[in-house]
Coordinates of C-alpha atoms in Angstrom, one line a residue:
Chain A
D1 CA 0.2 -0.1 -0.1
T2 CA 1.3 3.5 -1.4
G3 CA -0.4 5.6 1.4
V4 CA -1.9 8.6 0.6
S5 CA -1.4 10.3 -2.9
Q6 CA -2.3 13.6 -4.4
D7 CA -1.8 14.9 -7.1
P8 CA -0.2 17.8 -7.9
R9 CA 2.1 18.2 -5.4
H10 CA 1.9 22.1 -5.8
K11 CA 0.0 23.9 -8.7
I12 CA 0.6 28.3 -9.0
T13 CA -2.2 30.0 -10.9
K14 CA -3.0 32.8 -12.4
R15 CA -6.4 34.6 -9.7
G16 CA -10.2 33.3 -12.0
Q17 CA -8.8 30.5 -13.1
N18 CA -10.3 26.9 -12.2
V19 CA -7.5 24.2 -10.5
T20 CA -8.7 20.5 -9.8
F21 CA -6.9 18.3 -7.1
R22 CA -7.2 14.8 -7.1
C23 CA -6.9 12.0 -4.1
D24 CA -6.1 8.7 -4.2
P25 CA -7.0 7.3 -0.8
I26 CA -5.4 3.9 1.1
S27 CA -7.9 1.6 -1.3
E28 CA -10.0 -0.2 1.9
H29 CA -10.0 2.9 3.5
N30 CA -14.0 3.4 3.2
R31 CA -13.6 7.5 4.2
L32 CA -12.4 10.3 2.5
Y33 CA -11.1 13.5 3.8
W34 CA -10.7 17.8 2.4
Y35 CA -8.8 19.5 4.2
R36 CA -7.0 23.4 4.1
Q37 CA -3.7 24.1 6.4
T38 CA -2.4 28.0 5.9
L39 CA 1.0 29.3 7.1
G40 CA 0.7 29.9 11.1
Q41 CA -2.6 26.8 11.5
G42 CA -4.5 24.2 12.2
P43 CA -6.1 21.6 9.1
E44 CA -9.3 23.0 8.7
F45 CA -11.9 20.8 7.9
L46 CA -14.1 21.0 4.7
T47 CA -15.9 18.2 3.5
Y48 CA -15.6 14.5 4.0
F49 CA -16.6 10.9 1.8
Q50 CA -17.8 7.8 2.9
N51 CA -17.9 6.0 0.1
E52 CA -19.0 7.8 -2.9
A53 CA -22.0 9.7 -0.5
Q54 CA -20.7 14.1 0.3
L55 CA -21.7 13.2 4.1
E56 CA -20.7 17.2 5.6
K57 CA -19.8 20.4 4.1
S58 CA -18.1 23.7 5.6
R59 CA -19.4 27.4 5.8
L60 CA -16.2 27.4 4.7
L61 CA -16.4 25.7 1.4
S62 CA -17.8 28.5 -0.3
D63 CA -19.9 27.4 -4.0
R64 CA -16.5 28.0 -5.9
F65 CA -15.6 24.7 -4.2
S66 CA -17.1 21.0 -5.3
A67 CA -15.7 18.2 -4.3
E68 CA -16.5 14.8 -5.5
R69 CA -15.9 11.0 -5.8
P70 CA -17.8 9.3 -8.6
K71 CA -17.0 5.9 -7.8
G72 CA -16.2 5.9 -3.4
S73 CA -13.0 5.5 -4.4
F74 CA -10.5 8.4 -5.9
S75 CA -11.7 12.1 -5.3
T76 CA -11.3 15.7 -6.5
L77 CA -10.8 19.0 -5.1
E78 CA -12.4 21.2 -7.4
I79 CA -11.5 25.1 -6.9
Q80 CA -13.3 27.8 -9.5
R81 CA -12.4 31.3 -10.1
T82 CA -9.2 31.2 -7.3
E83 CA -9.0 34.2 -5.4
Q84 CA -5.9 34.9 -3.4
G85 CA -7.5 34.1 -0.5
D86 CA -6.9 29.5 -1.8
S87 CA -4.1 29.8 -1.4
A88 CA -4.0 26.7 1.4
M89 CA -2.1 23.0 0.9
Y90 CA -5.0 21.4 0.6
L91 CA -4.7 17.4 2.3
C92 CA -6.7 15.2 1.7
A93 CA -6.9 12.2 4.4
S94 CA -8.8 9.1 4.9
S95 CA -9.7 6.5 7.1
L96 CA -11.5 3.2 8.1
S97 CA -14.5 3.4 10.5
S98 CA -17.3 2.4 11.2
G99 CA -19.1 5.2 11.8
R100 CA -19.2 4.3 15.4
A101 CA -17.3 6.2 18.7
G102 CA -14.2 5.5 18.3
A103 CA -10.3 7.6 17.4
N104 CA -11.2 7.1 14.1
V105 CA -7.6 7.3 12.6
L106 CA -7.1 9.7 9.8
T107 CA -4.0 9.2 7.2
F108 CA -3.0 11.5 5.5
G109 CA -1.3 12.7 2.0
A110 CA 1.5 15.3 1.5
G111 CA -0.6 18.1 0.2
S112 CA -1.1 19.8 -2.9
R113 CA 0.2 23.1 -2.3
L114 CA -1.6 25.8 -4.2
T115 CA -0.2 29.7 -5.1
V116 CA -2.6 32.2 -6.1
L117 CA -1.2 34.9 -7.9
Chain B
D1 CA -15.4 28.8 17.0
Q2 CA -11.8 27.4 18.5
Q3 CA -12.7 24.4 19.1
V4 CA -9.2 23.0 20.0
K5 CA -6.9 25.6 21.5
Q6 CA -2.8 24.9 21.4
N7 CA -1.3 28.3 23.3
S8 CA 2.0 27.8 22.5
P9 CA 3.3 28.4 18.9
S10 CA 6.2 26.9 20.1
L11 CA 8.8 24.7 22.0
S12 CA 12.1 24.3 22.8
V13 CA 14.4 21.7 24.7
Q14 CA 17.2 19.9 25.3
E15 CA 18.3 16.3 23.9
G16 CA 17.3 13.6 26.8
R17 CA 14.6 16.1 28.5
I18 CA 11.5 16.1 28.7
S19 CA 8.5 17.8 26.1
I20 CA 5.5 18.5 27.5
L21 CA 2.4 20.1 24.9
N22 CA -0.3 21.5 26.2
C23 CA -3.4 21.3 24.1
D24 CA -7.0 23.6 25.6
Y25 CA -10.4 22.3 24.0
T26 CA -14.0 24.1 24.6
N27 CA -16.4 20.9 23.1
S28 CA -17.5 18.9 25.7
M29 CA -19.7 16.4 23.3
F30 CA -15.4 14.8 22.1
D31 CA -15.4 11.5 22.5
Y32 CA -11.4 10.7 21.6
F33 CA -8.2 12.8 20.9
L34 CA -5.8 12.3 19.3
W35 CA -1.8 13.9 18.3
Y36 CA -0.7 14.1 14.8
K37 CA 2.9 14.9 14.3
K38 CA 3.7 16.5 10.9
Y39 CA 7.0 16.6 9.4
P40 CA 7.7 20.0 6.6
A41 CA 6.8 18.8 3.5
E42 CA 5.0 16.0 4.7
G43 CA 1.0 15.2 5.8
P44 CA 0.1 15.2 9.5
T45 CA 0.3 11.4 11.0
F46 CA -1.0 9.6 13.6
L47 CA 1.1 9.5 17.0
I48 CA -1.6 9.3 19.8
S49 CA -4.9 8.4 21.1
I50 CA -7.1 9.2 24.4
S51 CA -10.6 8.0 25.0
S52 CA -12.5 10.8 26.8
I53 CA -13.0 7.4 29.3
K54 CA -9.2 7.7 30.0
D55 CA -7.0 9.9 32.2
K56 CA -3.8 8.4 30.5
N57 CA -2.5 6.6 27.2
E58 CA 1.2 5.7 27.3
D59 CA 2.7 4.0 24.2
G60 CA 7.0 4.4 24.2
R61 CA 7.8 7.6 24.8
F62 CA 5.0 9.7 24.2
T63 CA 1.9 9.6 27.1
V64 CA -1.0 11.5 27.0
F65 CA -3.1 12.4 29.1
L66 CA -6.7 13.9 29.8
N67 CA -7.7 15.8 32.3
K68 CA -11.9 16.3 30.8
S69 CA -13.2 18.2 34.0
A70 CA -10.1 21.1 32.7
K71 CA -11.2 20.3 29.5
H72 CA -6.7 19.7 29.1
L73 CA -4.6 17.4 27.7
S74 CA -1.0 17.1 26.8
L75 CA 1.1 15.0 25.2
H76 CA 4.8 14.4 27.2
I77 CA 8.1 13.2 25.2
V78 CA 9.8 11.3 27.3
P79 CA 13.7 11.8 26.7
S80 CA 13.2 13.9 24.0
Q81 CA 15.3 13.3 20.7
P82 CA 16.1 15.9 17.9
G83 CA 14.0 13.5 15.2
D84 CA 10.8 15.1 17.1
S85 CA 11.4 18.5 16.5
A86 CA 8.2 19.2 14.1
V87 CA 5.5 20.6 14.7
Y88 CA 2.5 18.8 16.9
F89 CA -1.1 19.1 15.9
C90 CA -4.0 18.4 18.8
A91 CA -7.1 17.2 17.3
G92 CA -10.7 15.9 18.6
T93 CA -13.5 14.2 17.6
E94 CA -17.0 13.7 18.0
Y95 CA -18.1 10.0 17.7
G96 CA -15.9 9.0 15.1
N97 CA -16.7 11.6 12.6
K98 CA -13.6 14.8 11.3
L99 CA -11.6 15.4 13.3
V100 CA -10.6 20.0 14.7
F101 CA -7.3 20.7 15.0
G102 CA -5.7 22.9 16.6
A103 CA -3.1 25.5 15.4
G104 CA -0.1 23.5 16.5
T105 CA 2.8 23.8 18.3
I106 CA 6.9 23.3 17.0
L107 CA 8.7 21.8 18.5
R108 CA 12.3 21.8 18.9
V109 CA 14.6 19.6 20.8
K110 CA 18.4 20.5 21.0
S111 CA 21.1 19.2 20.4

């Protein structure tokens, strides 16, 4: 198992352009999470999927952001009409969760760093 | 609303001594707490967790203490090693759902 893979690792774009990030989770994991991290802050939750269903979205996730997990495997996070405030590290994580109480240990990828000029 | 707070942005410790990283939370519904470690250019990696029904969990050099009445937890690293130098994040979770992270503490272990 190669862990959680994210692509691209770094994306530089101009304001107003659309960008898409891809995440390949650990294959047996049923949950997939997207977080955003800016300098000096901890990861902030954006959204998560259980299999192909998107179960929760943060209020941080404006309508310019959309995430999909079409077949319950890989996921994409698209940001439309990027703004300079979108510059951040976008982290993907996966876990095997039954939905019951438990530690729900997330395994993170290395992240995709977005720079909006 | 900041549900998890790590009030010390950084900590510097001599190799071989104890490192104590602190974390406070406000959400009384959290039933598990986790600590993650992050090196530059890598994603956070899981370190240790504790259930809200326990007050201590130990794994090798790492021990997490939970004071539920004070809504406070701490991570002790003994003895500290230079390879422990990283950013440490505390996180809480409610009923196996998303993790809510603090802002992190940068630990520097000097040799």
